[in-house]
Tab-separated table of N, CA and C in Angstrom:
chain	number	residue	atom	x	y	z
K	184	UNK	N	87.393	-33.111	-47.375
K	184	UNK	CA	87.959	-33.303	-46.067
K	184	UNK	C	87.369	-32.306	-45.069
K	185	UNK	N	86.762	-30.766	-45.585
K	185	UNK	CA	86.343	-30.036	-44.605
K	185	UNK	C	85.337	-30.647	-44.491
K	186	UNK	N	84.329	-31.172	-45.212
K	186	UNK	CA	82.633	-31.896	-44.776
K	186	UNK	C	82.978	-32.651	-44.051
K	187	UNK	N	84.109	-33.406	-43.917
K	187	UNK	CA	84.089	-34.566	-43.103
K	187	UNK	C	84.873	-34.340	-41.761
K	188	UNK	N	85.475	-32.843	-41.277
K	188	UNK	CA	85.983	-32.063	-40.229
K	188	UNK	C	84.573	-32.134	-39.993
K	189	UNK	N	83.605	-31.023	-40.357
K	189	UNK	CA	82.180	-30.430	-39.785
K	189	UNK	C	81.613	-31.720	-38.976
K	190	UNK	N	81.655	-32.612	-40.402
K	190	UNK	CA	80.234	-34.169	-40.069
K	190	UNK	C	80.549	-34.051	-38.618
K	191	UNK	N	81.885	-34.641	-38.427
K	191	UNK	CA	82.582	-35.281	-37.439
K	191	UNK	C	82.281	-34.496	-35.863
K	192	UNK	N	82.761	-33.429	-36.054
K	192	UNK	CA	82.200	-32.383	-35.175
K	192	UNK	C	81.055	-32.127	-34.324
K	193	UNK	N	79.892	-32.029	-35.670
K	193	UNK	CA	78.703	-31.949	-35.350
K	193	UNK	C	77.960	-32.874	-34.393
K	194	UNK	N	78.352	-34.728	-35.257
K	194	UNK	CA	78.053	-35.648	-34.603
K	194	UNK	C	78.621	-35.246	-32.787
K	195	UNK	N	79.994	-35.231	-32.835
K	195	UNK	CA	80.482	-34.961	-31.271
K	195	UNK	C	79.672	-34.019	-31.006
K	196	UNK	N	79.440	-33.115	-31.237
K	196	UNK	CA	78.618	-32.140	-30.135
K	196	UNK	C	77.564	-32.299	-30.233
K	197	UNK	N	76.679	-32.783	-31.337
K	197	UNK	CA	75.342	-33.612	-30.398
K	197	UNK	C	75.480	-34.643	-29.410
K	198	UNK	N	76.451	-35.757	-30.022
K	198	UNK	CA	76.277	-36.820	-28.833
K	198	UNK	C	76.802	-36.023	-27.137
K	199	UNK	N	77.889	-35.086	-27.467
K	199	UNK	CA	78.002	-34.695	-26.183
K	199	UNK	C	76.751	-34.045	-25.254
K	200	UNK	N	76.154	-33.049	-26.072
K	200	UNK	CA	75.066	-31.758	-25.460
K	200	UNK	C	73.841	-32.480	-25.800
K	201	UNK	N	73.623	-33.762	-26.576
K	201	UNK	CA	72.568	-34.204	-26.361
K	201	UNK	C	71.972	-35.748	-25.821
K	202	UNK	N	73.032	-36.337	-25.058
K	202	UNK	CA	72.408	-36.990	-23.937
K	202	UNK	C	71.113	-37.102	-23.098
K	203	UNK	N	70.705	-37.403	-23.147
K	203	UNK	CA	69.483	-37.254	-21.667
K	203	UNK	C	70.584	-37.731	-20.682
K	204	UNK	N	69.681	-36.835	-19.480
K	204	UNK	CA	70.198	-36.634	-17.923
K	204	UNK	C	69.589	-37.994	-17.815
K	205	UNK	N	71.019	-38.481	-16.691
K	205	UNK	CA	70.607	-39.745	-16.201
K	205	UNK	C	70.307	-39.146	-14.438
K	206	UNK	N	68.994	-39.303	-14.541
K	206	UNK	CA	68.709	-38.485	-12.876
K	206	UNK	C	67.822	-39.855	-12.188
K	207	UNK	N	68.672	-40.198	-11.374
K	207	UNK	CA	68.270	-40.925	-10.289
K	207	UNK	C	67.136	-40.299	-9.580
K	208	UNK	N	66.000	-38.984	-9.767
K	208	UNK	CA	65.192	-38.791	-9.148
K	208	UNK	C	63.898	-39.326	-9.479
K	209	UNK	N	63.803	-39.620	-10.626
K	209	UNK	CA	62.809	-39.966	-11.519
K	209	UNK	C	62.666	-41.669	-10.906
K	210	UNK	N	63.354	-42.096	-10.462
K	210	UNK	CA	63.187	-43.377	-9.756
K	210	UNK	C	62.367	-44.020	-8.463
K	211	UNK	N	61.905	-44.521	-8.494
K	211	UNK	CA	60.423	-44.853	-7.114
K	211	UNK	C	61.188	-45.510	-6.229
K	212	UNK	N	61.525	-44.591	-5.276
K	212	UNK	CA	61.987	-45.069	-4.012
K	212	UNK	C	61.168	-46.142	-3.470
K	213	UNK	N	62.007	-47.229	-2.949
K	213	UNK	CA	61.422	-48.301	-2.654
K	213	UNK	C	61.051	-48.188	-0.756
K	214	UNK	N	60.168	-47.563	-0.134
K	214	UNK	CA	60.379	-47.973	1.575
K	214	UNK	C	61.280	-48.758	1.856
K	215	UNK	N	62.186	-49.019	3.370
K	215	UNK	CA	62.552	-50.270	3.801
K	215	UNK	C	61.555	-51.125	4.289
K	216	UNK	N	61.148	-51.967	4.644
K	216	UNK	CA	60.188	-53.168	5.604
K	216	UNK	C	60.435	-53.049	6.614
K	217	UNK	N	59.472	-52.457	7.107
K	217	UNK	CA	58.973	-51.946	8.739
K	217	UNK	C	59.023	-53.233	9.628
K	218	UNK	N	59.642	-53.248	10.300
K	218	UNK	CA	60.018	-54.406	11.741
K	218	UNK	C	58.880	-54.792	12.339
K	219	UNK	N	58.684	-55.841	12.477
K	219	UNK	CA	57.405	-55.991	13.857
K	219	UNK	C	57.222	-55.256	14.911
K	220	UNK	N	58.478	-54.387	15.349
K	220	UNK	CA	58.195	-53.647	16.551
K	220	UNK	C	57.537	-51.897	16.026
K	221	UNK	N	57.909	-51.911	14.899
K	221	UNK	CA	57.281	-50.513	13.867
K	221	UNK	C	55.808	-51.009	13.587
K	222	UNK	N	55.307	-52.101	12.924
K	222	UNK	CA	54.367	-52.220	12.965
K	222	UNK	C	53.192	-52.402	14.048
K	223	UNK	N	53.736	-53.126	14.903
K	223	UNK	CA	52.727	-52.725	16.049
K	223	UNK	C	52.651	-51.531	16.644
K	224	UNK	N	53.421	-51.194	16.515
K	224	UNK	CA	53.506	-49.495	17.834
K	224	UNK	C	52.348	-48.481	17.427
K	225	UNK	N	50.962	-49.209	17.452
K	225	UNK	CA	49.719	-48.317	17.447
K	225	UNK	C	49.186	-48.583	18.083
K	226	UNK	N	47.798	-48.107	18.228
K	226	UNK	CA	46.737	-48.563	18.787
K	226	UNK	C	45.569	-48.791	17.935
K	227	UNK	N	45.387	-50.535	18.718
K	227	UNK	CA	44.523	-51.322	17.916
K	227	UNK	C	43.055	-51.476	18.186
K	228	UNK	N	42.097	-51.173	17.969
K	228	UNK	CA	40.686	-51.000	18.529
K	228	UNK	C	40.246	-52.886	17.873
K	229	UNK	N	39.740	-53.805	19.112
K	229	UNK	CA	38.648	-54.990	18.538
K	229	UNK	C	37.820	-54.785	17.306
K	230	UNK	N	37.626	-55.970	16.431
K	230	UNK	CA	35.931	-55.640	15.833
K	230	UNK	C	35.541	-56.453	16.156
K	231	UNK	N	36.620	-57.467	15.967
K	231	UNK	CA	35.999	-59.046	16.336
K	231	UNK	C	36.662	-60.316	16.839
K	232	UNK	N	36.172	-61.014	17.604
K	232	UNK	CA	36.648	-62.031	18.415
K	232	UNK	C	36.359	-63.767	17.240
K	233	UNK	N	37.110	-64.222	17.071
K	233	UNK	CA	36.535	-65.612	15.966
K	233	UNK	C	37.203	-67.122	16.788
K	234	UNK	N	36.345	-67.699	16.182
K	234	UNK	CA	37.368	-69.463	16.919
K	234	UNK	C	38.122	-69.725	15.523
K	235	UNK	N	39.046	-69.800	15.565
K	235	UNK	CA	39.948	-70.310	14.168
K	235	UNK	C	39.284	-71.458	13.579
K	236	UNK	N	39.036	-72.630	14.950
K	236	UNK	CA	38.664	-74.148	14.241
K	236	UNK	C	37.149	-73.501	13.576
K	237	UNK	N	36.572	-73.334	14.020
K	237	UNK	CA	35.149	-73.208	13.460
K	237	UNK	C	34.645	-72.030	11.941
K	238	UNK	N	35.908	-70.785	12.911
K	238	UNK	CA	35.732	-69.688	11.608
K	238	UNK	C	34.388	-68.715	12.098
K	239	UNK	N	33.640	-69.414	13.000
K	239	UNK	CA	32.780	-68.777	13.906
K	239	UNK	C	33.354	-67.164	14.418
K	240	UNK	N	32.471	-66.499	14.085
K	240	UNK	CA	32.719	-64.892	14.731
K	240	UNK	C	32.117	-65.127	16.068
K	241	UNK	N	32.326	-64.547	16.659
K	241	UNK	CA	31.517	-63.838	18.468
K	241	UNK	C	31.438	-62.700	18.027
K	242	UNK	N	29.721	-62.460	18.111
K	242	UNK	CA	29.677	-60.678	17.979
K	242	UNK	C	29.968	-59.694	19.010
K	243	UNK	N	29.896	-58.715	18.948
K	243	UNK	CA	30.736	-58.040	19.781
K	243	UNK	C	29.837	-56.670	19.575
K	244	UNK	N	29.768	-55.955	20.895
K	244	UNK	CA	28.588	-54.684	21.025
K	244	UNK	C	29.687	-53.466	20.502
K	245	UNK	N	28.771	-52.596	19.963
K	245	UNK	CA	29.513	-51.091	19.860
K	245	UNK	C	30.257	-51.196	21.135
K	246	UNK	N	30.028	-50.892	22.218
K	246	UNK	CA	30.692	-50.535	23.674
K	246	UNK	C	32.018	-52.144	23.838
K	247	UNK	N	31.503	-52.882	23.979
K	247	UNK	CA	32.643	-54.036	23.431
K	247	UNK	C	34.197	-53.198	22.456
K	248	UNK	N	33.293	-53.314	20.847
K	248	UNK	CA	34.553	-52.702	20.330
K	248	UNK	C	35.100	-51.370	20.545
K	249	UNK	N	34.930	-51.070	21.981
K	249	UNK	CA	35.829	-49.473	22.390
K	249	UNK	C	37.121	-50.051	23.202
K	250	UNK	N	36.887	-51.297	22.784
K	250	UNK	CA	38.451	-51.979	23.900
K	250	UNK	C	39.655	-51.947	22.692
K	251	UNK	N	40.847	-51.624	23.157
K	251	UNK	CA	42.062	-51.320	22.631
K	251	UNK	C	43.228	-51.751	22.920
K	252	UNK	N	44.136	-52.321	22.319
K	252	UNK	CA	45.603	-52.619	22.686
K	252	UNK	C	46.482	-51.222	22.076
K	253	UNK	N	47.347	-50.526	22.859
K	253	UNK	CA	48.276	-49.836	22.596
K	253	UNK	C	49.345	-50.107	22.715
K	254	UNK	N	50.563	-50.402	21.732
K	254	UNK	CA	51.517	-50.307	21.364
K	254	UNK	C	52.632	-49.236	21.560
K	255	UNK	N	53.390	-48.711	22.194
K	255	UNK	CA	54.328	-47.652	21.805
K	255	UNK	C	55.613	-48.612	21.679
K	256	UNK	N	56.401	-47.762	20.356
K	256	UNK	CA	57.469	-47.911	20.330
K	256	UNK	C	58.694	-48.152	21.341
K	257	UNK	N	58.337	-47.414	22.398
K	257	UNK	CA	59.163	-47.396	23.658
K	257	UNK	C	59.687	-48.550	24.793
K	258	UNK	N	58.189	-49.313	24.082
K	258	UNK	CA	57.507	-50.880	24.745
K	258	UNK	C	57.001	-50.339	26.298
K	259	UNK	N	56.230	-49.570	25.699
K	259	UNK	CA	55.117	-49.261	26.887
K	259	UNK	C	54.072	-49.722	26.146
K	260	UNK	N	52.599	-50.211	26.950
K	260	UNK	CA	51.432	-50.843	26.260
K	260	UNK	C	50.161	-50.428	27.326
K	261	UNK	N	49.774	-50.042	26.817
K	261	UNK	CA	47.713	-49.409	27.083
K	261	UNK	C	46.984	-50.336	27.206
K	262	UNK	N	46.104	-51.213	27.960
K	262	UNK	CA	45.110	-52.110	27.474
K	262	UNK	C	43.679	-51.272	28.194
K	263	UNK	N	42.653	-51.011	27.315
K	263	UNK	CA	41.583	-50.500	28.248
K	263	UNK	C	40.139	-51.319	27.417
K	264	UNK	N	39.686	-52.159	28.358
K	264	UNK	CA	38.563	-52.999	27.984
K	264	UNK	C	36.746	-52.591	28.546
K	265	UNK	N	36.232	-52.410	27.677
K	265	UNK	CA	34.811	-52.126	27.860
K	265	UNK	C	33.912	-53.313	27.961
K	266	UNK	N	32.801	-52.954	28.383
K	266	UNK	CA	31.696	-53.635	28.872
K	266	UNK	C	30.320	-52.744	29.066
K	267	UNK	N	29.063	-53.277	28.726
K	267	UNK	CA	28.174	-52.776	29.137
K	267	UNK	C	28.055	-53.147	30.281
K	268	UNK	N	27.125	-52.286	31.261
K	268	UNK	CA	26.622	-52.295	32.462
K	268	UNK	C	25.761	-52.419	32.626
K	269	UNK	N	24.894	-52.726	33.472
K	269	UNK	CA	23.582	-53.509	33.989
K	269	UNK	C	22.239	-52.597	33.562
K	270	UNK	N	22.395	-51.449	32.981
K	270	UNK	CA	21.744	-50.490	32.695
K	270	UNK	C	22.055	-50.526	31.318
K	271	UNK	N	22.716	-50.714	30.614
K	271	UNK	CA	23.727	-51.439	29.057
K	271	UNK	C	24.240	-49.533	28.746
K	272	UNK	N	24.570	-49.099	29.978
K	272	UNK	CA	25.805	-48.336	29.667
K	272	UNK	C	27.405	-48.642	29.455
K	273	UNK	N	28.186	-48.231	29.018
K	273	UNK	CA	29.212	-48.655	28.506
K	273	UNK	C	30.089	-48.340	29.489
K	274	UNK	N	31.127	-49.145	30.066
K	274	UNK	CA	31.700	-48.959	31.061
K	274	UNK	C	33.228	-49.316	31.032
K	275	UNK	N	33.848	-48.916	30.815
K	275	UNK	CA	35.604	-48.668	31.082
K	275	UNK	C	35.747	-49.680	32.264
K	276	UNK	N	36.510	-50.852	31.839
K	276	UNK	CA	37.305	-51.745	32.982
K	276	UNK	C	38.408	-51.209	33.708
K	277	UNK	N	38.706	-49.798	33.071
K	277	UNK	CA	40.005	-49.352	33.936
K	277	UNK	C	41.127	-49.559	32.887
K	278	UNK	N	41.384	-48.525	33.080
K	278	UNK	CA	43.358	-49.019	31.835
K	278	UNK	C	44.382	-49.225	32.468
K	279	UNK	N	44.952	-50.537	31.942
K	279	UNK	CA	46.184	-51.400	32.498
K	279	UNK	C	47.330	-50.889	31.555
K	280	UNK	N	48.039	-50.162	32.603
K	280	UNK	CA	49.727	-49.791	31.833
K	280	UNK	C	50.540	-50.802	32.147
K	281	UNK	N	51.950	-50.461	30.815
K	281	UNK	CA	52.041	-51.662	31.713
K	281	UNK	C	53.582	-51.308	30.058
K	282	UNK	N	54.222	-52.911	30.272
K	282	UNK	CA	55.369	-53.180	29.098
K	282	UNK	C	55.030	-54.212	27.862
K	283	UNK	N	55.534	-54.241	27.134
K	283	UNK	CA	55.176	-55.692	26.321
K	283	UNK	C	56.457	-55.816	25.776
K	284	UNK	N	56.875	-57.377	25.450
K	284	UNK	CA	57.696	-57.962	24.565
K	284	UNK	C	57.446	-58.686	23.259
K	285	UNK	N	58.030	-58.572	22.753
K	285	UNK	CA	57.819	-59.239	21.005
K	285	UNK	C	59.013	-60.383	21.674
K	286	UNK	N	58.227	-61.741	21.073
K	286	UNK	CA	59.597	-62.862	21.316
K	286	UNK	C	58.519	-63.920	20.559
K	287	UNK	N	59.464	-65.602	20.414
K	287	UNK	CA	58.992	-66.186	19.668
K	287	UNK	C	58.159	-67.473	20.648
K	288	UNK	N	56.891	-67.641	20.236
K	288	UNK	CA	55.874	-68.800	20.664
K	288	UNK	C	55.969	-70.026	19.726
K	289	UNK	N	56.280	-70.959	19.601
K	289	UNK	CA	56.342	-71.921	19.155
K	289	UNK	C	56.954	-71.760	17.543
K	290	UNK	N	58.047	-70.830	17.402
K	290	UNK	CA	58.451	-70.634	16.311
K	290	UNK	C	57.698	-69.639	15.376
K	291	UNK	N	56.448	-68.797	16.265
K	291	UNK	CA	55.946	-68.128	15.408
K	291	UNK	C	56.425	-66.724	16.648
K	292	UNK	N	55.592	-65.314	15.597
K	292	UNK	CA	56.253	-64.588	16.320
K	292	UNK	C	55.267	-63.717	17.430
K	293	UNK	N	55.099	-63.655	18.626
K	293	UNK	CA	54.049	-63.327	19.513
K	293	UNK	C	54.478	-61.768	20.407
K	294	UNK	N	53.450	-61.586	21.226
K	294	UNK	CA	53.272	-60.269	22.302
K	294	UNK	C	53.129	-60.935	23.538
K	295	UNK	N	53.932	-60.327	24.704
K	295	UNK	CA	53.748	-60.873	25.794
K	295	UNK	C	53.619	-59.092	26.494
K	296	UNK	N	52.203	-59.264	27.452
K	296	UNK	CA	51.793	-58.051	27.814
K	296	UNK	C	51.791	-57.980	28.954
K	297	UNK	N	52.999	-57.477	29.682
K	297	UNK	CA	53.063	-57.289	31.123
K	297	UNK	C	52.200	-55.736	32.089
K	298	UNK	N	51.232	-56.351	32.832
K	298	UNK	CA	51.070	-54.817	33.317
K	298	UNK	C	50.720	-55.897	35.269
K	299	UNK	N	50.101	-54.735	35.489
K	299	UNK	CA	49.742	-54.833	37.399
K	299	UNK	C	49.047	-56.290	37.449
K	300	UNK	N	48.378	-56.273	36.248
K	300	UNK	CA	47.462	-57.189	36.593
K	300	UNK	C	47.289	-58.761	36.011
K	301	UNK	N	48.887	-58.775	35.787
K	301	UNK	CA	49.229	-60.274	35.183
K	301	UNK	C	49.633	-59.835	33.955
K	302	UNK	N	50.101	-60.880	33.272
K	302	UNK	CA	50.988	-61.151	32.144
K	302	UNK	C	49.895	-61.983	31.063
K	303	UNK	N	49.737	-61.705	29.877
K	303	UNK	CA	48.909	-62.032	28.543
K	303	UNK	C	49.863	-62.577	27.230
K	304	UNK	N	49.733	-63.180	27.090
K	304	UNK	CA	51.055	-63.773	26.013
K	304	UNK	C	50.212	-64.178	24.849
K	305	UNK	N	50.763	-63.833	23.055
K	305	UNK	CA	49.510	-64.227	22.351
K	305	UNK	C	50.198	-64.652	21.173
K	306	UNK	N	50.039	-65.159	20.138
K	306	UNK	CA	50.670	-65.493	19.037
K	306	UNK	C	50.152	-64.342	18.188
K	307	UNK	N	51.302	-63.493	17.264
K	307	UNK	CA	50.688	-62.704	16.368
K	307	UNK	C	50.188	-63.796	14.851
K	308	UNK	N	49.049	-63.998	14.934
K	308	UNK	CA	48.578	-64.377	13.187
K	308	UNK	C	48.843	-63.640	12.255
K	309	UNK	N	48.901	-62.548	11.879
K	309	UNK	CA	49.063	-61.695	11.116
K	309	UNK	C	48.973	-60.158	11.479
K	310	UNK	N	50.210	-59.597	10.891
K	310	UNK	CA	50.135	-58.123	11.242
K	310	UNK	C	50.613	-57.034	9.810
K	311	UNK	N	49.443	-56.596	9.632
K	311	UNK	CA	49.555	-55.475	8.671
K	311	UNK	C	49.741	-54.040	9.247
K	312	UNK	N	49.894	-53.459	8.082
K	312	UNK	CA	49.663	-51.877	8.386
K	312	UNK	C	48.554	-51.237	8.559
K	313	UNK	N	47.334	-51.984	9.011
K	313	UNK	CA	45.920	-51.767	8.879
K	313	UNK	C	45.439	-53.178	9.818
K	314	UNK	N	45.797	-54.026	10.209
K	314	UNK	CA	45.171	-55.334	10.935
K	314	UNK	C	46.226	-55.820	11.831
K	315	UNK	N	45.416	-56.779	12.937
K	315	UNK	CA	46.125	-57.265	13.633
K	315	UNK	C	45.554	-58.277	14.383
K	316	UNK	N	46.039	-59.763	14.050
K	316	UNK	CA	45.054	-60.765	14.512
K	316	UNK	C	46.075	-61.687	15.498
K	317	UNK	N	45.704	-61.378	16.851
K	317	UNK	CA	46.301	-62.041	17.781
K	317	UNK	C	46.070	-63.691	18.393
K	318	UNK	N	46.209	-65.015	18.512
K	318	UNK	CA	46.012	-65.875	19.082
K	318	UNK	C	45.983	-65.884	20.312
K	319	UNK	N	45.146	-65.823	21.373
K	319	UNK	CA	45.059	-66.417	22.982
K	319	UNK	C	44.398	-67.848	22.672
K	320	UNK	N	45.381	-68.065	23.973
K	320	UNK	CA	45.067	-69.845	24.368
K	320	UNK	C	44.057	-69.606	26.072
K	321	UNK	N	43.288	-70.242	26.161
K	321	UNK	CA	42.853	-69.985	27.609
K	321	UNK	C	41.605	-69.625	27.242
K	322	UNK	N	40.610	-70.570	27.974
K	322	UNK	CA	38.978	-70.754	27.934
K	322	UNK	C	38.960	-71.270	26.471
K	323	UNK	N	39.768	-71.948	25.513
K	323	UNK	CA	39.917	-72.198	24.045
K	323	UNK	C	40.561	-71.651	23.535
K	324	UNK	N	41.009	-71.939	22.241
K	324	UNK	CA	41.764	-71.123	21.314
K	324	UNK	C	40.726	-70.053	20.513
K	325	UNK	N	41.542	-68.796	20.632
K	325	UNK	CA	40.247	-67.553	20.014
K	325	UNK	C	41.461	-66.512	19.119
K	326	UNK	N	40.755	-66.242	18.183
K	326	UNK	CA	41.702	-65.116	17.150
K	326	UNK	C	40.576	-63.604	17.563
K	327	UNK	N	41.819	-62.862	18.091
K	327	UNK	CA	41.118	-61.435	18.667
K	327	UNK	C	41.930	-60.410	17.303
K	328	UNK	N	40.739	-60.194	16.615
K	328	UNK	CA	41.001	-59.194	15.458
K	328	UNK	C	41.013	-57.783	15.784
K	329	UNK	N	41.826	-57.037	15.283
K	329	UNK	CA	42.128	-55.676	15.561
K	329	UNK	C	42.362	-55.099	14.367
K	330	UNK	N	41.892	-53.689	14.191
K	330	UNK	CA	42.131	-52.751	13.182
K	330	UNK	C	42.843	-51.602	13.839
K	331	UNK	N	43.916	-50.737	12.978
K	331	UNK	CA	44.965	-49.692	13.533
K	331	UNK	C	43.244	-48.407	13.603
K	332	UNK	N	43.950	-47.633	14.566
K	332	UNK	CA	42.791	-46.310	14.889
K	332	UNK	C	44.154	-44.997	14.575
């Protein structure tokens, strides 16, 4: 009966003192899913301009891709567009400040870019944490590709 006091014992105080820790740290926090208005709020530099129907690129000059859409969280928005010049220096169109809205275009989800100099409205195609491919309608349908800077 005393071996079977000890057994008994022993067993309890291993199972008690030898548990493993159940530590919730050891666990991979999962991110939440960043909002459309989190994901855009950068600034997006061109590489390339494409026609969807065709799949056709438009190339586009170094001085070309120095044009940018800026995003802030605040819904303030940057647009500053380049061009070579007649000399094929690179030339700043001037930067348009200005607001933007996130709202929905035909059930998909788009940017409408208000500044001085008119209003730009676009369908977002896809938006990553690294890309950003906008739809304009006007002179044709064109997908204006963007990478985060």
């Amino acid at each position: 009966m005393k071996h079977l006091k000890i057994i008994i014992l022993t067993i309890s105080f291993l199972t008690v003192f030898n548990c493993s820790k159940d530590d919730d740290n050891d666990a991979v926090a999962i991110p939440p899913e960043l909002t459309i208005h989190e994901k855009i709020s950068h600034r997006w530099n061109i590489v390339t301009v494409e026609d969807p129907e065709t799949g056709v690129q438009i190339p586009l000059t170094t001085c070309i891709k120095r044009t940018y859409y800026q995003f802030s969280l605040n819904g303030e928005a940057q647009v500053e567009f380049f061009n070579e010049g007649d000399d094929d220096n690179c030339i700043s169109d001037g930067v348009l400040n200005g607001t933007y809205e996130l709202l929905q275009v035909d059930g998909k989800n788009g940017v409408k870019i208000i500044t001085d100099s008119g209003t730009e409205t676009s369908t977002i195609i896809s938006l990553t944490s690294t890309e950003l491919i906008l739809e304009q309608i006007g002179f044709g349908i064109r997908h204006l590709i963007f990478t985060r800077s």
